[in-house]
Short mmCIF file of C-alpha atoms and ligand atoms in Angstrom, two decimals:
data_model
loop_
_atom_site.label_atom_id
_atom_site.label_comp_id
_atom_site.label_asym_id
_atom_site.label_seq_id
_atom_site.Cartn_x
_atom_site.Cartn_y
_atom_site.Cartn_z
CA UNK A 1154 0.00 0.00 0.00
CA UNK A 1155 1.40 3.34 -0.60
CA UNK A 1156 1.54 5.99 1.65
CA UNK A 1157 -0.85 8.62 1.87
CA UNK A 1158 -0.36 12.67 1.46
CA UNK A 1159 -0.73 14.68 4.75
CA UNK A 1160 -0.69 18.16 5.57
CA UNK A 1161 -0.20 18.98 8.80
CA UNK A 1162 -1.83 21.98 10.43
CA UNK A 1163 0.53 24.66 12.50
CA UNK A 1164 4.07 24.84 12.11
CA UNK A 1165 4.40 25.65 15.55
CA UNK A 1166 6.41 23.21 18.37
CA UNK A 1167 2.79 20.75 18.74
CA UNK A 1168 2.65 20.85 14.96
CA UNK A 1169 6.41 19.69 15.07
CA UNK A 1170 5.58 17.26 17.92
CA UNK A 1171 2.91 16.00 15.51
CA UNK A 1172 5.76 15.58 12.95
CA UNK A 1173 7.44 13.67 14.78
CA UNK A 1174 4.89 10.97 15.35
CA UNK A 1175 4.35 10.59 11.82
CA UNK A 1176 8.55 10.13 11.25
CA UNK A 1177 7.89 6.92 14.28
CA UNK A 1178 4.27 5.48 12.84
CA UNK A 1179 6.34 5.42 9.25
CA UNK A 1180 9.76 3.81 10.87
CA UNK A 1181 7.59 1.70 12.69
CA UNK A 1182 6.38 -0.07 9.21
CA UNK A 1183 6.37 -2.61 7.08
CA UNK A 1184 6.19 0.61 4.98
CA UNK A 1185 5.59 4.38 5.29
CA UNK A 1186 1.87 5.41 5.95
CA UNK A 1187 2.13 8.82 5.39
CA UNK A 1188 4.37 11.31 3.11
CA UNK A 1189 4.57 14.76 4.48
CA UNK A 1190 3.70 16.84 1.92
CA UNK A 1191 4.54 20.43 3.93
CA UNK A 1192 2.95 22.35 6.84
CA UNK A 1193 0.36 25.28 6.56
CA UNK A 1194 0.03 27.86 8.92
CA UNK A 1195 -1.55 31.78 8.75
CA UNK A 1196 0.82 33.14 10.78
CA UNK A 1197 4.51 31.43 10.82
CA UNK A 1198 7.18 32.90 12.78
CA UNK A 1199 10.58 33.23 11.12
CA UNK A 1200 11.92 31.06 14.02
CA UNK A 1201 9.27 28.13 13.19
CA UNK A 1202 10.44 28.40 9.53
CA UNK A 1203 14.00 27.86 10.50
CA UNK A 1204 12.62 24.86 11.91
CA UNK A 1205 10.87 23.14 9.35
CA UNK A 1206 13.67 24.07 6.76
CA UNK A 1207 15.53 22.11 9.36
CA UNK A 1208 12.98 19.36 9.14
CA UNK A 1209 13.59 19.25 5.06
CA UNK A 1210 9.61 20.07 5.61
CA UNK A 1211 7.80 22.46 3.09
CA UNK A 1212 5.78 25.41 4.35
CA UNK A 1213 2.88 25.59 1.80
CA UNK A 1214 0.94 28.85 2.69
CA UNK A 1215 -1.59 29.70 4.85
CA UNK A 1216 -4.47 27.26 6.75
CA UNK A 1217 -6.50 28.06 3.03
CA UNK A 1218 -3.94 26.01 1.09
CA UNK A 1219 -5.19 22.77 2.25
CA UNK A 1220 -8.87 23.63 1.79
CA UNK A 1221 -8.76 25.32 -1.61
CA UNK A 1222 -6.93 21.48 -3.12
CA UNK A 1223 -8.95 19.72 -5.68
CA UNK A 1224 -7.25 16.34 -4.59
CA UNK A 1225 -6.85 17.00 -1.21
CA UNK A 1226 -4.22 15.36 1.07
CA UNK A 1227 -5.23 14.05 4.61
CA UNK A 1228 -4.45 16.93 7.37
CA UNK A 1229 -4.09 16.46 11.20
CA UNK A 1230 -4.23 19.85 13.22
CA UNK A 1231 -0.88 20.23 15.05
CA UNK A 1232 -2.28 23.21 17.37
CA UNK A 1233 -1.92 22.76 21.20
CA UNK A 1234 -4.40 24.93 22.47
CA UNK A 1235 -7.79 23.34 22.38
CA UNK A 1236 -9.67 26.97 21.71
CA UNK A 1237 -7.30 27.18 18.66
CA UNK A 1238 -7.53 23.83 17.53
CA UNK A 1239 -11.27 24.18 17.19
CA UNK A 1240 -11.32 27.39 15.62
CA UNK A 1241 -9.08 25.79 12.94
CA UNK A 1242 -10.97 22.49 12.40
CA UNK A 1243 -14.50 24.13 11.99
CA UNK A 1244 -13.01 26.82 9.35
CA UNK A 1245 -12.01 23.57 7.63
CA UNK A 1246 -15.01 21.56 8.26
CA UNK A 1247 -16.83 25.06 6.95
CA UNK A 1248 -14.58 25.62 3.99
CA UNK A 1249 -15.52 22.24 2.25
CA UNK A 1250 -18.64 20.98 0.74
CA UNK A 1251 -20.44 17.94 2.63
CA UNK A 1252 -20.20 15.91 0.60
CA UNK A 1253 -16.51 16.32 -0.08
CA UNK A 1254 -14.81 16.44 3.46
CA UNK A 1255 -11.22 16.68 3.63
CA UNK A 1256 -9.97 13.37 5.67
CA UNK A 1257 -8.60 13.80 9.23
CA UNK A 1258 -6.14 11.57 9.77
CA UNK A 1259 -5.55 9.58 12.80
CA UNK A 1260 -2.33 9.17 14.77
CA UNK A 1261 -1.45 6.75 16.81
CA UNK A 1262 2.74 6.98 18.31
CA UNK A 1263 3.90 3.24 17.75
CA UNK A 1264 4.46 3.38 21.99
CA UNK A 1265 1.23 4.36 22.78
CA UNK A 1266 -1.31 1.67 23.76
CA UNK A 1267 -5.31 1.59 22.99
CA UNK A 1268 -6.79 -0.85 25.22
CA UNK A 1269 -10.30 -2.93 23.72
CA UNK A 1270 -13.45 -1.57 23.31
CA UNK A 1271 -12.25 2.13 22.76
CA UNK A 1272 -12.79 4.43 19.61
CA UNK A 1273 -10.34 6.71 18.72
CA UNK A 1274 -12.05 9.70 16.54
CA UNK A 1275 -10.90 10.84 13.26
CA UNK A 1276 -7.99 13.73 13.64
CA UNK A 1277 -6.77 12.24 16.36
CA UNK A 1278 -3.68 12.29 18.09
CA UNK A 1279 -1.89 9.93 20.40
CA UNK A 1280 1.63 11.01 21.46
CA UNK A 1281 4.33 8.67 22.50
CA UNK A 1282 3.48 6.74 25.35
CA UNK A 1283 -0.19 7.72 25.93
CA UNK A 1284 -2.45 5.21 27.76
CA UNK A 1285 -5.93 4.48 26.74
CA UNK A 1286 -7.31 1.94 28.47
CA UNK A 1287 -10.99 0.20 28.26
CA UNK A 1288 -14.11 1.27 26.26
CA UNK A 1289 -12.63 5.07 26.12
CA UNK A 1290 -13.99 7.18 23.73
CA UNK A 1291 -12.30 10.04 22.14
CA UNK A 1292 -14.21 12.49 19.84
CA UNK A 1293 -12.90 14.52 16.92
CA UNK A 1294 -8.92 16.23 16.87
CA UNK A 1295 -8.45 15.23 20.13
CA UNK A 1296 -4.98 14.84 21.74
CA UNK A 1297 -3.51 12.81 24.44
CA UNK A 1298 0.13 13.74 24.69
CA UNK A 1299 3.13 12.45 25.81
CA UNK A 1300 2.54 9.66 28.34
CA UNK A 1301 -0.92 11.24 29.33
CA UNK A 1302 -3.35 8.16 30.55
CA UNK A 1303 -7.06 8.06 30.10
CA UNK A 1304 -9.05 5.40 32.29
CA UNK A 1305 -12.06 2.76 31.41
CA UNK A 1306 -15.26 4.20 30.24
CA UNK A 1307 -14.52 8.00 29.78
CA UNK A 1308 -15.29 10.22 27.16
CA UNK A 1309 -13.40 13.36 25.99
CA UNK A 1310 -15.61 14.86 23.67
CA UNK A 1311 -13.69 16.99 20.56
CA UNK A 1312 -11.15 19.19 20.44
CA UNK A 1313 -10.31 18.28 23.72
CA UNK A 1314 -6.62 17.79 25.32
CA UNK A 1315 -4.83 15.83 27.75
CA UNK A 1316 -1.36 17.59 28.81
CA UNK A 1317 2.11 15.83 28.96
CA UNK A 1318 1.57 13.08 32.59
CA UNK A 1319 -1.83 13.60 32.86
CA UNK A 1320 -4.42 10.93 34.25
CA UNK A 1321 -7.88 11.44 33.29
CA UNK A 1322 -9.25 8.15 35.74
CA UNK A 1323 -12.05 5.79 34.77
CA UNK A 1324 -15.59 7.40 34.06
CA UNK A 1325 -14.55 10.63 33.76
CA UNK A 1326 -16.65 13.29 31.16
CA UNK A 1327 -14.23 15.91 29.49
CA UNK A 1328 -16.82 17.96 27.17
CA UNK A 1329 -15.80 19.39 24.43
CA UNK A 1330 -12.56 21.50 24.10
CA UNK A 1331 -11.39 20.79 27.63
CA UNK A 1332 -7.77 21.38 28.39
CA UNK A 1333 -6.20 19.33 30.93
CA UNK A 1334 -2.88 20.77 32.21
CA UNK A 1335 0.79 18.96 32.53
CA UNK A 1336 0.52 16.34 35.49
CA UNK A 1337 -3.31 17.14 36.22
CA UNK A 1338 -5.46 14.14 37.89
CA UNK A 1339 -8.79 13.78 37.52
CA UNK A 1340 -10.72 11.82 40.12
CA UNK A 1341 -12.89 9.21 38.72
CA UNK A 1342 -16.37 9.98 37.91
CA UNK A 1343 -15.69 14.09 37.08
CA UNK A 1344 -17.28 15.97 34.38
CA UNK A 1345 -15.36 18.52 33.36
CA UNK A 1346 -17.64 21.02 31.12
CA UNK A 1347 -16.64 22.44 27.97
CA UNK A 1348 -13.90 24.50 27.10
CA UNK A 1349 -12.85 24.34 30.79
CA UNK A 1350 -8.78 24.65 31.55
CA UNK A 1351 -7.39 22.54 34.19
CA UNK A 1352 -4.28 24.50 35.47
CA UNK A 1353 -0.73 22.04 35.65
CA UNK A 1354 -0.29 19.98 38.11
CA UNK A 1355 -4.17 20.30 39.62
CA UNK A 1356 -6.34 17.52 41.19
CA UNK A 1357 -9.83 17.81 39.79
CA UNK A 1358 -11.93 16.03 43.41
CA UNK A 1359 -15.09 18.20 41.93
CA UNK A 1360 -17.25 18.57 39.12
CA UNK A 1361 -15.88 21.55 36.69
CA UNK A 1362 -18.36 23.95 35.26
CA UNK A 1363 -17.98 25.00 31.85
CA UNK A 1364 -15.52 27.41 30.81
CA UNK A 1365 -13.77 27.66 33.97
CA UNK A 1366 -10.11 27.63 35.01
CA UNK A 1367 -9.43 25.43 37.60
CA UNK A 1368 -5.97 24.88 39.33
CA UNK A 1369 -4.52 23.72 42.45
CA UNK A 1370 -4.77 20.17 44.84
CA UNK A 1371 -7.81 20.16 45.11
CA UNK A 1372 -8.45 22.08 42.36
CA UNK A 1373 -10.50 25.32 42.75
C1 COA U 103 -3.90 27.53 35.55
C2 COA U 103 -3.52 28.37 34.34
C3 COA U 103 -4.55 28.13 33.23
C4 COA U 103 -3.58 29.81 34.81
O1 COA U 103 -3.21 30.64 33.77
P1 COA U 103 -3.19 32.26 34.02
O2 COA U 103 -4.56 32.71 34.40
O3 COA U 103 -2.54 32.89 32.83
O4 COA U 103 -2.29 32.33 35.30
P2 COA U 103 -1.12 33.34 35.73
O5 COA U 103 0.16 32.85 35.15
O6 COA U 103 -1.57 34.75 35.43
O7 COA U 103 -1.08 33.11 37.29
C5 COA U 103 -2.15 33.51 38.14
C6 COA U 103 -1.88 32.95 39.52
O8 COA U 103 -2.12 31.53 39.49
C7 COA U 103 -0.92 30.82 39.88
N1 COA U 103 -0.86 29.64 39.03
C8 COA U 103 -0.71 29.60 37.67
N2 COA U 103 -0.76 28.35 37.24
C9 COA U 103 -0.94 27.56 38.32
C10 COA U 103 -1.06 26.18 38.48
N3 COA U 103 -1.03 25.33 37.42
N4 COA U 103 -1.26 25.70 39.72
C11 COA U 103 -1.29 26.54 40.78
N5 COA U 103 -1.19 27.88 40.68
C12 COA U 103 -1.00 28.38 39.46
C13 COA U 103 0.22 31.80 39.66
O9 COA U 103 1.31 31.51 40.49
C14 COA U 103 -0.46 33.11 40.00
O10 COA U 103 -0.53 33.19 41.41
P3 COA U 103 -0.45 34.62 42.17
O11 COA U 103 -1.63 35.43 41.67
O12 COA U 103 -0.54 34.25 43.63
O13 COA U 103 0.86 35.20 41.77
C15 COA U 103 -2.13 28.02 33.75
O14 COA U 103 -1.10 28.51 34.57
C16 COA U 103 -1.93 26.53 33.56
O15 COA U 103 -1.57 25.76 34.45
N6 COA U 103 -2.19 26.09 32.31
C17 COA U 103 -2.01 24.72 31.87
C18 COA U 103 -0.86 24.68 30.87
C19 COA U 103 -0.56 23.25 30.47
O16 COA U 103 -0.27 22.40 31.27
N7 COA U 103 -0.67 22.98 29.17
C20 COA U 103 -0.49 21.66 28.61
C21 COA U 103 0.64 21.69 27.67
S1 COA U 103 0.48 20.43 26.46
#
C-alpha cells in the first residue's frame, strides 16, 4: 500500500511534535503510511520556519492552502491549544462541501497503547506513550500527549486535550474542548464542562463547570 499525502496543520512546536509521530508510525512499518507533503500555517514565525527548513519540511501557505486542493491530502491539526484547535478544524469543516470532506487523519505513536473496546475519533492524536485503556472514547482532533493516561469508560468529547503526565481516571466526562494541564489528575467519575482549563499539576476532586479555570490540589 502506498503511503498517503498529509498536511499537517501549525508549524508551531505541537505541529512539530505531531511531525514527529508521523517520522515513528512510518519507521515503525512494514512501509511508510504517510508522506509529508509540507505544513500550513496563517501566521509562521521566522523562528518556526528555521525549523521546518531544518525538518527538510515544506511550508505551503496559509491554513486556506489545504482547503482550496482539488485532490486534497489528509491533514491532522498540530495546534496545542484546544480553543485554537477548534477554531481551525470548523473553518475547515466550513470551507468544504459535505459531501466532499477533507480526511482527518488519525495518529497513533507506535508506543502508545489503545486498550479494547475504545474508539479513537478521526484527527486524532496519540503522542508517545499515551495510555488508553478500556471502552474510552475520544471524539474529533483530540490529543492525548506524551505519556498522558485516560481510564475505562470516559469520554473526551472533541477538540479536547490531555497535557504531557496527565491521568484522566475511569468514568470521567471531558466535554468538548477541555484542556487538561501537565501532570493534572482527575478523580474518577468528574465531568469537566466544555472548554474548561485545568491548570498544571491540579487535582480535579469536583465537578468543573464549563468554561472555567481550575488549578490547584484540590483544584479550585
Ligand atoms: C492555571 C492556568 C490556566 C492559569 O493561567 P493564568 O490565568 O494565565 O495564570 P497566571 O500565570 O496569570 O497566574 C495567576 C496565579 O495563578 C498561579 N498559578 C498559575 N498556574 C498555576 C497552576 N497550574 N497551579 C497553581 N497555581 C498556578 C500563579 O502563580 C499566580 O498566582 P499569584 O496570583 O498568587 O501570583 C495556567 O497557569 C496553567 O496551568 N495552564 C495549563 C498549561 C498546560 O499544562 N498545558 C499543557 C501543555 S500540552
Amino acid at each position: 500500500m502506498s503511503a498517503q499525502d498529509l498536511v499537517i496543520v501549525g508549524c508551531g512546536g505541537h505541529g512539530r511534535e505531531v511531525f514527529g509521530i508521523v517520522e515513528a508510525i512510518n519507521r515503525a512499518g512494514p512501509a511508510p503510511a504517510w508522506r509529508v507533503v509540507g505544513f500550513v500555517d496563517d501566521d509562521p514565525s521566522p523562528a518556526n520556519k528555521d525549523r521546518l527548513d531544518r525538518l527538510g519540511a515544506a511550508l505551503l501557505g496559509a491554513v486556506d492552502w489545504l482547503t482550496g486542493q482539488g485532490d486534497p491530502p489528509a491533514y491532522v491539526i498540530g495546534i496545542g491549544l484546544p480553543a485554537y484547535r477548534r477554531a481551525v478544524g470548523r473553518r475547515i469543516d466550513a470551507a468544504r462541501p459535505a459531501a466532499a470532506p477533507l480526511v482527518a487523519a488519525t495518529l497513533i505513536h507506535p508506543s502508545a497503547t489503545v486498550g479494547p473496546d475504545s474508539r479513537i475519533g478521526a484527527g486524532s492524536v496519540l503522542f508517545a506513550g499515551a495510555r488508553v485503556t478500556t471502552d474510552v472514547t475520544l471524539g474529533r482532533h483530540v490529543h492525548i500527549n506524551q505519556n498522558g493516561v485516560v481510564g475505562h469508560d470516559t469520554t473526551v468529547a472533541d477538540y479536547g486535550s490531555v497535557g504531557p503526565l496527565a491521568a484522566v481516571s475511569g468514568s470521567c466526562t471531558l466535554d468538548e474542548g477541555v484542556l487538561v494541564g501537565t501532570t493534572a489528575a482527575i478523580l474518577q467519575g468528574r465531568r469537566v464542562g466544555a472548554a474548561a482549563t485545568v491548570g498544571a499539576g491540579a487535582c480535579v476532586v469536583r465537578d468543573v463547570p464549563p468554561g472555567a479555570v481550575v488549578k490547584g490540589v484540590p483544584a479550585r
